[in-house]
Short mmCIF file of C-alpha atoms in Angstrom, two decimals:
data_model
loop_
_atom_site.label_atom_id
_atom_site.label_comp_id
_atom_site.label_asym_id
_atom_site.label_seq_id
_atom_site.Cartn_x
_atom_site.Cartn_y
_atom_site.Cartn_z
CA MET A 465 46.54 139.77 -32.78
CA ASN A 466 43.15 138.13 -33.13
CA THR A 467 42.67 134.56 -34.29
CA LEU A 468 41.14 135.42 -37.65
CA ARG A 469 44.00 137.70 -38.66
CA LEU A 470 46.52 135.10 -37.52
CA GLY A 471 44.59 132.52 -39.55
CA LEU A 472 44.97 134.71 -42.64
CA LEU A 473 48.71 135.04 -41.96
CA ARG A 474 48.92 131.25 -41.57
CA GLY A 475 47.11 130.92 -44.91
CA ASN A 476 49.70 133.20 -46.52
CA ILE A 477 52.56 131.10 -45.09
CA GLU A 478 50.88 127.84 -46.14
CA ILE A 479 50.45 129.09 -49.71
CA LYS A 480 54.06 130.30 -49.90
CA GLN A 481 55.28 126.88 -48.78
CA PHE A 482 52.94 125.12 -51.17
CA MET A 483 53.89 127.20 -54.20
CA ARG A 484 57.60 126.75 -53.55
CA GLN A 485 57.36 122.96 -53.56
CA ARG A 486 57.17 122.26 -57.25
CA GLU A 487 56.18 118.62 -56.74
CA SER A 488 53.17 119.53 -54.64
CA VAL A 489 52.00 122.12 -57.17
CA ILE A 490 52.32 119.64 -60.02
CA PHE A 491 50.80 116.77 -58.08
CA THR A 492 47.82 118.73 -56.81
CA ILE A 493 47.03 121.03 -59.72
CA PHE A 494 48.45 119.64 -62.94
CA PHE A 495 48.07 115.90 -62.38
CA PRO A 496 44.25 116.03 -62.64
CA VAL A 497 44.60 118.04 -65.86
CA LEU A 498 47.00 115.42 -67.21
CA LEU A 499 44.53 112.67 -66.34
CA LEU A 500 41.82 114.70 -68.03
CA PHE A 501 43.81 114.75 -71.26
CA ILE A 502 44.64 111.04 -71.17
CA PHE A 503 41.17 109.74 -70.34
CA GLY A 504 39.37 112.42 -72.32
CA SER A 505 41.40 111.62 -75.44
CA VAL A 506 41.19 107.83 -75.18
CA PHE A 507 37.52 107.37 -74.28
CA LYS A 508 35.44 109.43 -76.67
CA ASP A 509 32.42 107.14 -76.92
CA THR A 510 28.96 108.54 -76.68
CA ILE A 511 27.38 107.09 -73.54
CA ALA A 512 23.93 108.69 -73.90
CA PRO A 513 22.27 110.99 -76.42
CA GLY A 514 24.41 114.12 -76.56
CA VAL A 515 26.81 112.99 -73.79
CA THR A 516 30.34 111.66 -74.40
CA PHE A 517 32.41 109.80 -71.83
CA SER A 518 34.90 112.67 -71.76
CA GLN A 519 32.16 115.04 -70.57
CA TYR A 520 31.16 112.48 -67.95
CA PHE A 521 34.79 112.14 -66.94
CA VAL A 522 35.41 115.90 -66.57
CA ALA A 523 32.47 116.16 -64.17
CA GLY A 524 33.96 113.30 -62.14
CA MET A 525 37.44 114.86 -62.19
CA ILE A 526 36.07 118.14 -60.81
CA ALA A 527 34.58 116.17 -57.93
CA SER A 528 37.92 114.37 -57.50
CA GLY A 529 39.63 117.75 -57.43
CA LEU A 530 37.88 118.46 -54.14
CA VAL A 531 39.25 115.19 -52.77
CA ASN A 532 42.77 115.87 -54.05
CA SER A 533 43.14 119.38 -52.69
CA GLY A 534 41.58 118.66 -49.30
CA PHE A 535 41.63 115.04 -48.25
CA GLN A 536 44.70 113.85 -50.12
CA GLN A 537 46.84 116.94 -49.58
CA LEU A 538 46.14 117.22 -45.83
CA ALA A 539 46.30 113.51 -45.03
CA ILE A 540 49.77 113.41 -46.62
CA ASN A 541 51.18 116.77 -45.49
CA ILE A 542 50.01 116.93 -41.88
CA PRO A 543 51.84 113.69 -40.91
CA ILE A 544 54.97 115.05 -42.64
CA GLU A 545 54.68 118.28 -40.66
CA ARG A 546 54.21 116.24 -37.51
CA ASP A 547 57.38 114.27 -38.24
CA ASN A 548 59.55 117.26 -39.05
CA GLY A 549 58.61 119.10 -35.86
CA ALA A 550 56.59 121.91 -37.47
CA LEU A 551 53.42 121.09 -35.53
CA LYS A 552 55.24 120.64 -32.25
CA ARG A 553 56.94 124.00 -32.65
CA LEU A 554 53.61 125.70 -33.37
CA ARG A 555 52.04 124.02 -30.36
CA GLY A 556 54.70 125.63 -28.17
CA THR A 557 53.67 129.13 -29.27
CA PRO A 558 50.60 131.14 -28.21
CA MET A 559 49.11 130.73 -31.71
CA SER A 560 45.59 129.38 -31.45
CA PRO A 561 45.03 125.97 -33.09
CA ILE A 562 42.01 127.57 -34.75
CA ALA A 563 44.35 129.93 -36.63
CA PHE A 564 46.32 126.90 -37.79
CA PHE A 565 43.21 125.23 -39.20
CA ILE A 566 42.02 128.46 -40.84
CA GLY A 567 45.41 128.55 -42.59
CA LYS A 568 44.99 124.97 -43.80
CA ALA A 569 41.44 125.69 -44.99
CA ILE A 570 42.70 128.70 -46.97
CA LEU A 571 45.36 126.54 -48.61
CA VAL A 572 42.82 123.83 -49.47
CA PHE A 573 40.31 126.32 -50.80
CA LEU A 574 42.75 128.21 -53.02
CA SER A 575 44.44 125.11 -54.42
CA MET A 576 40.99 123.64 -55.04
CA ILE A 577 39.85 126.80 -56.90
CA ALA A 578 43.01 126.72 -59.03
CA GLN A 579 42.40 123.07 -59.86
CA VAL A 580 38.72 123.50 -60.68
CA ILE A 581 39.44 126.51 -62.91
CA MET A 582 42.06 124.51 -64.83
CA LEU A 583 39.67 121.58 -65.28
CA LEU A 584 36.79 123.83 -66.35
CA PHE A 585 39.05 125.68 -68.76
CA PHE A 586 40.59 122.65 -70.46
CA GLY A 587 37.35 120.68 -70.21
CA ALA A 588 35.41 123.41 -72.01
CA LEU A 589 38.18 124.04 -74.53
CA PHE A 590 38.94 120.46 -75.57
CA PHE A 591 36.28 118.08 -74.27
CA HIS A 592 32.94 119.78 -74.91
CA LEU A 593 32.26 120.48 -71.27
CA HIS A 594 29.25 122.79 -71.06
CA LEU A 595 29.48 125.37 -68.32
CA PRO A 596 26.29 125.68 -66.23
CA HIS A 597 23.70 127.64 -68.20
CA SER A 598 21.60 129.00 -65.34
CA GLY A 599 22.10 130.87 -62.12
CA ALA A 600 20.46 127.99 -60.26
CA LEU A 601 23.04 125.53 -61.60
CA TRP A 602 25.95 127.83 -60.71
CA LEU A 603 24.50 128.10 -57.22
CA ARG A 604 24.29 124.30 -56.98
CA PHE A 605 27.88 124.10 -58.25
CA ALA A 606 28.95 126.58 -55.57
CA TRP A 607 27.42 124.72 -52.65
CA LEU A 608 28.70 121.38 -53.94
CA VAL A 609 32.21 122.84 -54.09
CA ILE A 610 32.01 124.44 -50.65
CA LEU A 611 30.37 121.50 -48.89
CA GLY A 612 32.54 119.00 -50.77
CA SER A 613 35.81 120.69 -49.94
CA ALA A 614 34.78 121.24 -46.31
CA CYS A 615 34.05 117.51 -46.05
CA SER A 616 37.29 116.69 -47.79
CA THR A 617 39.26 118.97 -45.44
CA VAL A 618 37.95 117.58 -42.15
CA LEU A 619 38.27 113.98 -43.36
CA GLY A 620 41.85 114.67 -44.46
CA ILE A 621 42.68 116.06 -41.00
CA ALA A 622 40.94 113.09 -39.37
CA LEU A 623 42.92 110.55 -41.41
CA ALA A 624 46.16 112.50 -40.78
CA GLY A 625 45.63 111.90 -37.06
CA ILE A 626 45.52 108.14 -37.57
CA ILE A 627 48.48 107.84 -39.95
CA LYS A 628 51.62 107.01 -37.99
CA SER A 629 54.42 108.47 -40.10
CA GLY A 630 54.87 111.09 -42.78
CA ARG A 631 56.95 108.75 -44.90
CA GLY A 632 54.18 106.17 -45.01
CA ALA A 633 51.38 108.66 -45.60
CA PRO A 634 51.31 108.71 -49.44
CA ALA A 635 51.28 104.90 -49.50
CA VAL A 636 48.17 104.86 -47.32
CA VAL A 637 46.32 107.82 -48.80
CA SER A 638 46.89 107.55 -52.56
CA PRO A 639 45.51 103.99 -53.04
CA PHE A 640 42.54 104.97 -50.90
CA VAL A 641 41.75 107.89 -53.21
CA ILE A 642 42.35 105.92 -56.41
CA VAL A 643 40.05 103.08 -55.34
CA LEU A 644 37.37 105.61 -54.41
CA GLN A 645 37.72 107.21 -57.84
CA PHE A 646 37.30 103.82 -59.56
CA ILE A 647 34.14 102.90 -57.66
CA SER A 648 32.55 106.36 -57.44
CA GLY A 649 31.93 107.13 -61.10
CA VAL A 650 35.11 108.96 -62.09
CA PHE A 651 37.01 106.49 -64.28
CA PHE A 652 33.96 104.30 -65.13
CA VAL A 653 30.31 105.11 -65.72
CA PHE A 654 28.81 104.54 -62.28
CA SER A 655 25.62 102.83 -63.49
CA ASN A 656 27.76 100.20 -65.29
CA LEU A 657 29.39 99.03 -62.06
CA PRO A 658 28.19 95.88 -60.25
CA SER A 659 25.44 96.78 -57.83
CA TRP A 660 27.36 95.67 -54.72
CA MET A 661 30.10 98.09 -55.71
CA GLN A 662 27.55 100.86 -56.21
CA HIS A 663 26.14 100.26 -52.75
CA PHE A 664 29.59 100.26 -51.21
CA ALA A 665 30.60 103.46 -53.00
CA ALA A 666 27.38 105.14 -51.87
CA LEU A 667 28.73 105.03 -48.29
CA PHE A 668 31.41 107.58 -49.21
CA PRO A 669 31.08 111.24 -50.23
CA LEU A 670 32.87 111.03 -53.60
CA LYS A 671 30.06 109.09 -55.30
CA TRP A 672 27.61 111.82 -54.31
CA LEU A 673 29.95 114.60 -55.40
CA THR A 674 30.47 113.09 -58.86
CA GLN A 675 26.72 112.66 -59.26
CA GLY A 676 26.15 116.23 -58.12
CA MET A 677 28.75 117.53 -60.59
CA ARG A 678 27.08 115.56 -63.40
CA SER A 679 23.81 117.28 -62.51
CA VAL A 680 25.61 120.59 -63.01
CA PHE A 681 27.58 119.81 -66.19
CA LEU A 682 25.54 117.21 -68.11
CA PRO A 683 22.16 117.77 -69.78
CA ASP A 684 19.22 117.29 -67.46
CA SER A 685 18.04 114.37 -69.61
CA PHE A 686 21.08 112.39 -68.44
CA ALA A 687 19.46 111.99 -65.01
CA ALA A 688 17.54 109.06 -66.55
CA GLN A 689 20.89 107.21 -66.92
CA GLU A 690 21.65 107.44 -63.19
CA VAL A 691 20.99 104.38 -61.05
CA THR A 692 17.82 105.84 -59.46
CA HIS A 693 16.95 107.87 -62.60
CA HIS A 694 17.22 111.04 -60.51
CA TRP A 695 20.03 113.45 -59.58
CA GLU A 696 19.18 112.98 -55.87
CA ILE A 697 20.32 116.51 -54.98
CA GLY A 698 18.61 116.58 -51.57
CA ARG A 699 20.09 113.24 -50.55
CA THR A 700 23.55 114.36 -51.71
CA ALA A 701 23.35 117.42 -49.47
CA ILE A 702 22.25 115.34 -46.47
CA ILE A 703 25.02 112.77 -46.93
CA LEU A 704 27.70 115.42 -47.36
CA VAL A 705 26.53 117.27 -44.23
CA ALA A 706 26.54 113.99 -42.29
CA TRP A 707 30.13 113.30 -43.39
CA LEU A 708 31.10 116.87 -42.54
CA ILE A 709 29.82 116.45 -38.98
CA ALA A 710 31.34 112.99 -38.55
CA GLY A 711 34.64 114.19 -40.04
CA THR A 712 34.79 117.22 -37.74
CA ILE A 713 34.27 115.03 -34.67
CA LEU A 714 36.87 112.51 -35.85
CA ALA A 715 39.36 115.27 -36.71
CA THR A 716 39.15 116.97 -33.31
CA ARG A 717 39.63 113.60 -31.58
CA SER A 718 42.44 112.20 -33.70
CA PHE A 719 44.61 115.30 -34.20
CA LYS A 720 48.10 115.09 -32.66
CA TRP A 721 50.73 117.83 -32.56
CA SER A 722 53.70 115.51 -32.15
CA ARG A 723 54.74 111.88 -32.42
CA GLN A 724 54.61 110.27 -29.01
CA MET B 1457 64.21 136.61 -6.34
CA SER B 1458 61.13 134.49 -6.74
CA THR B 1459 60.64 131.02 -8.08
CA ALA B 1460 59.99 130.56 -11.81
CA ILE B 1461 59.59 126.78 -11.82
CA GLU B 1462 58.67 124.51 -8.93
CA VAL B 1463 58.54 120.72 -9.35
CA LEU B 1464 57.63 118.32 -6.56
CA ASP B 1465 57.90 114.53 -6.79
CA LEU B 1466 57.30 114.45 -10.56
CA ARG B 1467 56.52 111.00 -11.98
CA LYS B 1468 55.96 109.67 -15.50
CA LYS B 1469 55.59 106.09 -16.71
CA TYR B 1470 55.64 104.71 -20.23
CA GLY B 1471 53.91 101.40 -19.78
CA GLU B 1472 55.83 99.65 -17.01
CA TYR B 1473 58.91 101.79 -17.50
CA GLU B 1474 59.25 104.66 -15.05
CA ALA B 1475 60.99 107.39 -17.04
CA VAL B 1476 60.71 109.99 -14.27
CA ALA B 1477 60.69 108.53 -10.77
CA GLY B 1478 60.13 111.36 -8.31
CA ILE B 1479 62.01 114.47 -9.40
CA SER B 1480 61.85 117.65 -7.33
CA LEU B 1481 63.55 120.87 -8.28
CA SER B 1482 63.09 124.58 -7.96
CA ILE B 1483 64.37 127.12 -10.49
CA GLU B 1484 64.74 130.77 -9.52
CA GLN B 1485 63.77 133.65 -11.75
CA GLY B 1486 66.72 134.87 -13.79
CA GLU B 1487 69.00 131.88 -13.31
CA ILE B 1488 70.47 129.53 -15.90
CA TYR B 1489 69.65 126.02 -14.80
CA ALA B 1490 71.28 123.10 -16.57
CA ILE B 1491 69.86 119.60 -16.55
CA LEU B 1492 72.49 116.96 -17.24
CA GLY B 1493 72.21 113.23 -17.62
CA PRO B 1494 72.87 110.33 -19.97
CA ASN B 1495 70.49 109.47 -22.82
CA GLY B 1496 67.30 107.94 -21.45
CA ALA B 1497 67.80 109.50 -18.01
CA GLY B 1498 64.47 111.32 -18.19
CA LYS B 1499 65.75 114.82 -19.10
CA THR B 1500 63.62 115.32 -22.18
CA THR B 1501 60.52 113.83 -20.55
CA THR B 1502 60.95 116.17 -17.57
CA VAL B 1503 61.49 119.23 -19.72
CA GLU B 1504 58.59 118.37 -22.04
CA ILE B 1505 56.29 118.12 -19.02
CA LEU B 1506 57.45 121.61 -17.97
CA GLU B 1507 56.85 122.88 -21.51
CA GLY B 1508 53.29 121.57 -21.51
CA TYR B 1509 53.89 118.94 -24.22
CA ARG B 1510 53.48 115.86 -22.06
CA SER B 1511 51.11 114.76 -19.33
CA ARG B 1512 52.46 113.46 -16.02
CA ASP B 1513 51.42 110.58 -13.79
CA GLY B 1514 52.20 112.16 -10.44
CA GLY B 1515 53.61 115.12 -8.54
CA THR B 1516 52.97 118.84 -8.82
CA VAL B 1517 54.41 121.26 -11.36
CA SER B 1518 54.23 125.03 -11.44
CA VAL B 1519 55.76 127.06 -14.27
CA LEU B 1520 55.27 130.84 -13.95
CA GLY B 1521 52.51 130.11 -11.47
CA SER B 1522 50.53 127.81 -13.79
CA ASP B 1523 50.31 124.03 -14.08
CA PRO B 1524 51.38 123.21 -17.65
CA GLY B 1525 49.38 119.96 -17.39
CA SER B 1526 46.03 121.74 -17.11
CA LEU B 1527 46.25 125.03 -18.97
CA GLY B 1528 42.89 124.82 -20.72
CA ILE B 1529 41.93 128.06 -22.42
CA HIS B 1530 44.69 129.98 -20.62
CA GLY B 1531 47.31 128.07 -22.60
CA SER B 1532 47.86 130.87 -25.04
CA VAL B 1533 48.43 133.48 -22.31
CA TRP B 1534 50.95 131.17 -20.64
CA ARG B 1535 52.72 130.24 -23.88
CA ASN B 1536 53.08 133.94 -24.62
CA ARG B 1537 55.51 134.07 -21.65
CA ILE B 1538 57.69 131.07 -22.52
CA GLY B 1539 60.05 130.23 -25.37
CA ILE B 1540 60.97 126.73 -26.49
CA VAL B 1541 63.92 125.56 -28.54
CA LEU B 1542 63.22 121.94 -29.44
CA GLN B 1543 65.68 119.25 -30.42
CA SER B 1544 66.39 118.82 -34.14
CA THR B 1545 63.60 120.08 -36.35
CA SER B 1546 63.49 120.29 -40.15
CA ASP B 1547 60.30 122.22 -40.78
CA ALA B 1548 59.52 125.27 -42.93
CA ALA B 1549 62.26 124.32 -45.40
CA GLU B 1550 60.86 126.46 -48.22
CA LEU B 1551 60.53 129.70 -46.25
CA THR B 1552 63.33 132.21 -45.79
CA VAL B 1553 64.87 133.05 -42.42
CA ALA B 1554 63.34 136.54 -42.42
CA GLU B 1555 59.87 135.33 -43.44
CA THR B 1556 59.84 132.74 -40.67
CA VAL B 1557 61.09 135.00 -37.88
CA HIS B 1558 58.73 137.82 -38.90
CA HIS B 1559 55.82 135.39 -39.12
CA PHE B 1560 56.46 133.94 -35.66
CA SER B 1561 56.68 137.44 -34.17
CA HIS B 1562 52.95 137.84 -34.89
CA TYR B 1563 52.11 135.04 -32.48
CA TYR B 1564 53.24 137.04 -29.42
CA THR B 1565 51.82 140.12 -27.75
CA LYS B 1566 55.17 141.84 -27.12
CA PRO B 1567 57.67 140.36 -29.57
CA LYS B 1568 61.25 141.49 -29.98
CA ASN B 1569 62.11 143.20 -33.24
CA PRO B 1570 62.50 140.34 -35.78
CA ASP B 1571 65.42 141.97 -37.59
CA SER B 1572 67.30 142.55 -34.32
CA VAL B 1573 66.73 138.92 -33.37
CA ILE B 1574 68.08 137.73 -36.73
CA GLU B 1575 71.11 139.97 -36.14
CA LEU B 1576 71.47 138.72 -32.55
CA VAL B 1577 71.70 135.05 -33.59
CA GLY B 1578 74.12 135.96 -36.38
CA LEU B 1579 71.93 135.15 -39.37
CA SER B 1580 71.79 138.62 -40.96
CA GLU B 1581 73.69 137.43 -44.02
CA LYS B 1582 71.29 134.53 -44.40
CA ARG B 1583 68.08 136.49 -43.87
CA ASP B 1584 66.81 135.88 -47.39
CA ALA B 1585 68.11 132.31 -47.69
CA LYS B 1586 65.65 129.43 -47.80
CA ILE B 1587 65.79 127.46 -44.57
CA ARG B 1588 66.62 124.22 -46.38
CA THR B 1589 69.91 125.77 -47.55
CA LEU B 1590 71.13 126.49 -43.98
CA SER B 1591 73.88 124.44 -42.36
CA GLY B 1592 73.08 122.46 -39.21
CA GLY B 1593 74.49 125.17 -36.97
CA GLN B 1594 72.68 127.97 -38.80
CA ARG B 1595 69.45 126.01 -38.60
CA ARG B 1596 69.94 125.68 -34.85
CA ARG B 1597 70.49 129.43 -34.53
CA LEU B 1598 67.20 129.97 -36.35
CA ASP B 1599 65.55 127.65 -33.81
CA VAL B 1600 66.96 129.87 -31.07
CA ALA B 1601 65.68 132.99 -32.87
CA LEU B 1602 62.18 131.50 -32.95
CA GLY B 1603 62.49 130.56 -29.28
CA ILE B 1604 63.35 134.11 -28.16
CA ILE B 1605 61.26 136.16 -30.63
CA GLY B 1606 58.42 136.43 -28.11
CA ALA B 1607 60.72 137.93 -25.42
CA PRO B 1608 60.01 134.98 -23.10
CA GLU B 1609 60.34 135.08 -19.32
CA ILE B 1610 61.49 131.44 -19.41
CA LEU B 1611 63.49 129.98 -22.26
CA PHE B 1612 63.80 126.20 -22.61
CA LEU B 1613 66.82 125.05 -24.60
CA ASP B 1614 67.07 121.37 -25.50
CA GLU B 1615 70.63 120.56 -26.59
CA PRO B 1616 70.96 123.92 -28.32
CA THR B 1617 74.52 123.74 -29.61
CA THR B 1618 74.56 120.29 -31.22
CA GLY B 1619 76.38 120.66 -34.54
CA PHE B 1620 78.03 124.00 -33.72
CA ASP B 1621 81.68 124.67 -34.43
CA PRO B 1622 83.67 126.00 -31.43
CA GLU B 1623 83.42 129.61 -32.60
CA ALA B 1624 79.64 129.42 -33.10
CA ARG B 1625 79.31 127.83 -29.68
CA ARG B 1626 81.19 130.70 -28.01
CA ALA B 1627 78.98 133.21 -29.82
CA PHE B 1628 75.93 131.27 -28.70
CA TRP B 1629 77.09 131.34 -25.08
CA GLU B 1630 77.43 135.12 -25.31
CA LEU B 1631 73.87 135.29 -26.60
CA ILE B 1632 72.54 133.18 -23.73
CA LEU B 1633 74.40 135.25 -21.16
CA SER B 1634 72.94 138.44 -22.69
CA LEU B 1635 69.44 136.96 -22.32
CA LYS B 1636 70.21 136.17 -18.71
CA ALA B 1637 71.36 139.77 -18.24
CA GLU B 1638 67.90 140.86 -19.45
CA GLY B 1639 66.40 138.73 -16.69
CA THR B 1640 65.34 135.67 -18.70
CA THR B 1641 65.20 132.39 -16.80
CA ILE B 1642 66.91 129.68 -18.85
CA VAL B 1643 66.46 125.93 -18.57
CA LEU B 1644 69.17 124.16 -20.52
CA THR B 1645 69.60 120.47 -21.24
CA THR B 1646 72.93 119.62 -22.76
CA HIS B 1647 75.46 116.85 -23.30
CA TYR B 1648 78.34 119.28 -23.21
CA LEU B 1649 79.77 119.65 -19.73
CA ASP B 1650 81.88 122.65 -20.72
CA GLU B 1651 78.68 124.35 -21.81
CA ALA B 1652 77.01 123.74 -18.47
CA GLU B 1653 80.15 124.98 -16.74
CA ALA B 1654 80.35 128.16 -18.84
CA LEU B 1655 76.68 129.05 -18.53
CA ALA B 1656 74.87 127.46 -15.63
CA ASP B 1657 74.32 128.96 -12.21
CA ARG B 1658 73.22 125.53 -11.03
CA VAL B 1659 73.17 122.06 -12.52
CA ALA B 1660 70.91 119.11 -11.75
CA VAL B 1661 72.29 115.69 -12.65
CA ILE B 1662 69.54 113.22 -13.49
CA ASN B 1663 69.99 109.48 -13.88
CA ALA B 1664 67.39 106.74 -14.23
CA GLY B 1665 64.57 109.21 -13.64
CA LYS B 1666 65.95 110.52 -10.34
CA ILE B 1667 68.00 113.53 -9.24
CA VAL B 1668 71.53 112.51 -8.35
CA GLU B 1669 72.64 115.94 -7.18
CA ILE B 1670 71.86 119.62 -7.56
CA ALA B 1671 74.76 122.05 -7.11
CA THR B 1672 76.72 124.86 -8.73
CA PRO B 1673 79.13 123.67 -11.46
CA ALA B 1674 82.05 124.50 -9.14
CA THR B 1675 80.82 122.44 -6.21
CA LEU B 1676 79.09 119.50 -7.93
CA GLY B 1677 80.20 116.18 -6.49
CA GLY B 1678 82.46 117.92 -3.95
CA ARG B 1679 84.62 119.13 -6.80
CA HIS B 1680 85.87 122.19 -4.88
CA LEU B 1681 87.12 119.86 -2.15
CA ALA B 1682 88.85 117.47 -4.54
CA LYS B 1683 92.62 117.16 -4.44
CA ALA B 1684 94.71 118.83 -7.12
CA THR B 1685 97.20 117.07 -9.35
CA ILE B 1686 100.56 118.83 -9.84
CA SER B 1687 102.71 117.70 -12.70
CA TRP B 1688 106.08 118.93 -13.96
CA SER B 1689 109.15 117.86 -15.83
CA GLU B 1690 112.43 117.00 -14.03
CA ASP B 1691 115.55 115.21 -15.34
CA GLY B 1692 113.72 114.50 -18.62
CA ASN B 1693 110.90 112.68 -16.84
CA THR B 1694 107.30 113.75 -16.17
CA HIS B 1695 106.45 113.72 -12.46
CA SER B 1696 103.07 114.11 -10.90
CA LYS B 1697 101.77 114.36 -7.37
CA ILE B 1698 98.29 114.45 -5.86
CA SER B 1699 98.24 117.26 -3.39
CA GLU B 1700 96.01 118.66 -0.69
CA ASN B 1701 98.09 121.83 -0.47
CA PRO B 1702 99.14 122.61 -4.03
CA THR B 1703 100.34 126.17 -3.32
CA GLN B 1704 102.68 124.99 -0.58
CA ASP B 1705 103.94 122.10 -2.72
CA VAL B 1706 104.63 124.32 -5.72
CA LEU B 1707 106.57 126.79 -3.60
CA GLU B 1708 108.76 124.00 -2.25
CA LEU B 1709 109.22 122.56 -5.73
CA SER B 1710 110.21 125.96 -7.05
CA LYS B 1711 112.78 126.33 -4.28
CA ARG B 1712 114.25 122.89 -5.00
CA LEU B 1713 114.41 123.52 -8.81
CA GLN B 1714 115.75 127.04 -8.19
CA GLY B 1715 113.01 129.16 -9.84
CA GLU B 1716 110.94 128.22 -12.85
CA ILE B 1717 109.31 124.75 -12.76
CA PRO B 1718 109.42 123.17 -16.27
CA GLU B 1719 106.03 122.23 -17.80
CA LEU B 1720 104.13 122.95 -14.59
CA THR B 1721 100.40 122.22 -14.52
CA ILE B 1722 98.00 122.12 -11.59
CA THR B 1723 94.67 120.49 -12.37
CA ARG B 1724 91.53 119.70 -10.47
CA PRO B 1725 88.93 117.24 -11.77
CA SER B 1726 86.88 118.78 -14.59
CA LEU B 1727 83.11 118.91 -14.39
CA GLU B 1728 83.18 116.09 -16.91
CA ASP B 1729 85.37 113.90 -14.66
CA ILE B 1730 83.04 114.51 -11.73
CA TYR B 1731 79.95 113.91 -13.82
CA LEU B 1732 81.24 110.64 -15.25
CA THR B 1733 82.17 109.41 -11.78
CA MET B 1734 78.69 110.25 -10.54
CA ILE B 1735 76.93 108.48 -13.41
CA GLU B 1736 79.18 105.40 -13.13
CA GLY B 1737 78.65 105.29 -9.37
CA GLN B 1738 74.94 104.98 -10.08
CA GLN B 1739 75.19 101.99 -12.36
#
C-alpha cells in the first residue's frame, strides 16, 4: 500500500482516537468557544470607530485556534504516545514515518477546521463578527489558515521532541501558549502593550497570525490602529514561511520514537 | 537450515556502564530461541539492537541478511519481514481490538487475515471491545496479534506472558508452537523458566552483558548429567537418596519393600534450579 493511502488510513485512526476522548474534543474545540463567550461578553467596549473589543478578540481567537489544534495538541499528545509505547510499536512496523505525519496533519487540519467554523459561527451570531466580504479576503483567510496551521504543526512536533515525558507535557505547553496569547494581541489590544513586549511578541508567529486575521475580519480602516499603521501582509507571509522552514528542520532533528 | 540471526562480539555502553560486553550468538531459521537472564543482564538491550531500535557500539549483527543498525531506506522492506511484541504498552486505548488489528494489517505486504489472527489469539469475543477495557492478559494477546499480523519470518517476543493465568499461558504456548510449525523463527526473552523449557529449542543465559552458556533446555548446565534424587516413605518417615543409578536403586528398593514404594518420586534439578545456580555462580 502506498504511503499516501496509508497516511489517509492513519488520519482516519487519529480522528477516531481523538473523537473518542471526550476531554480532548472539549479542550481543543469547545474551550476556545467558551473563552469567546466569556471575553466577548465581558469586554464590549468600542476600541475604534465601528470596532468592538469582542470583534477584535474573535479575530485573535481564530488565530489562537491554529495554535491550539496544531502546536498545543501535538506537543502534548506526541510525548504521551511516546510514553505509552504507541510510537515505538509503529516504528517496528514497515509503515513509513511520512504516513504517520500525514495522519497527524489530517487530524490537525480537521480539528482546526471544526474549531474555526465554531468560532466563525458563534462570533458572527453573537459578537458582530463580519465574515470576509470579498473573494480576495477569503483567499487571504485561506492562506493564513493553511500557512498558520502548517507552522503550528511542525513547531508542535519540534517541541514534542524536546519534552521529556507525556505527564509533564501539558505543564510545559499550556503556559507557553497562554503567555503567547497574552502578548500577541489575543486577550489585549496589541497596540496597547508596552513596546518591549510588542517587539518580543513579534519574534513569534502568533502575533502575525492575529494581525493577519484582523486584516480579514475588521474594517480596513482599523489598519491605522495597528502599531505600524499597516496590516503588513507581505511581512506576515515571510515570517510564517521562515518559521515553517525552521520548524520543519527542528522537527526532523528532535523527533524520537521512544524514550531512551 | 540457514541462519536467521548472526551476532558477533556485540557491545553496547551507556556512559561508562557496559550493558552488552561481547555477545555472540547464532539463531537458525525456524527455531525458538530463548534468552534468559536476570534484570539488567543486557537481554532487552541485545534484543532491541536486533529489532533495529537501538544503535550498538561494537560487533556485527545480521538479521535476515541485513544489519538492523544501518537499514536506511530499506528499513520498511526489512520490517515487513519481522514482527515485534514489545514489553508492556498501553497505547490505542480508545480503539477496538478489530479496528486495531485490521489497521495494522495494512502496513504489511502479505498480512494474515485479521479476523483469523484475532481468533488465533483468543480475542474473538472481545473484537469490538475498546482496548482500554481489556485485562492485562487480553492486552498482551492483542500485542501478540499485532506482532504476527504481518506473517513475519522472525518474531521477537519480549516477556510475552507476563500477567497471564496458567490456562492463558498454555494456550499461548500452543500458539507459539503453531507459529514455529509454520516455519517462523522466534526469539523469546522471558523470566519464566518453565516457559523456556516448554518452548525453546535452545536457550542462551546472559548475565552482566555476557553469555554464560548456550544449550538446549535439557542439557543446560550439565543438567542431563546431574544426579537424581529419589525420595519415598518408609516406617512413617520420608527418606531421600541422591543417586547416580536411579533405576537400579528403585528396583532394589521395590524388592526390599516387597512391591509398591510409598510416595515415590524421582527428581532431577529443574531448569530453574540449574539457572539459579548458574547466575549465583557468576556473582
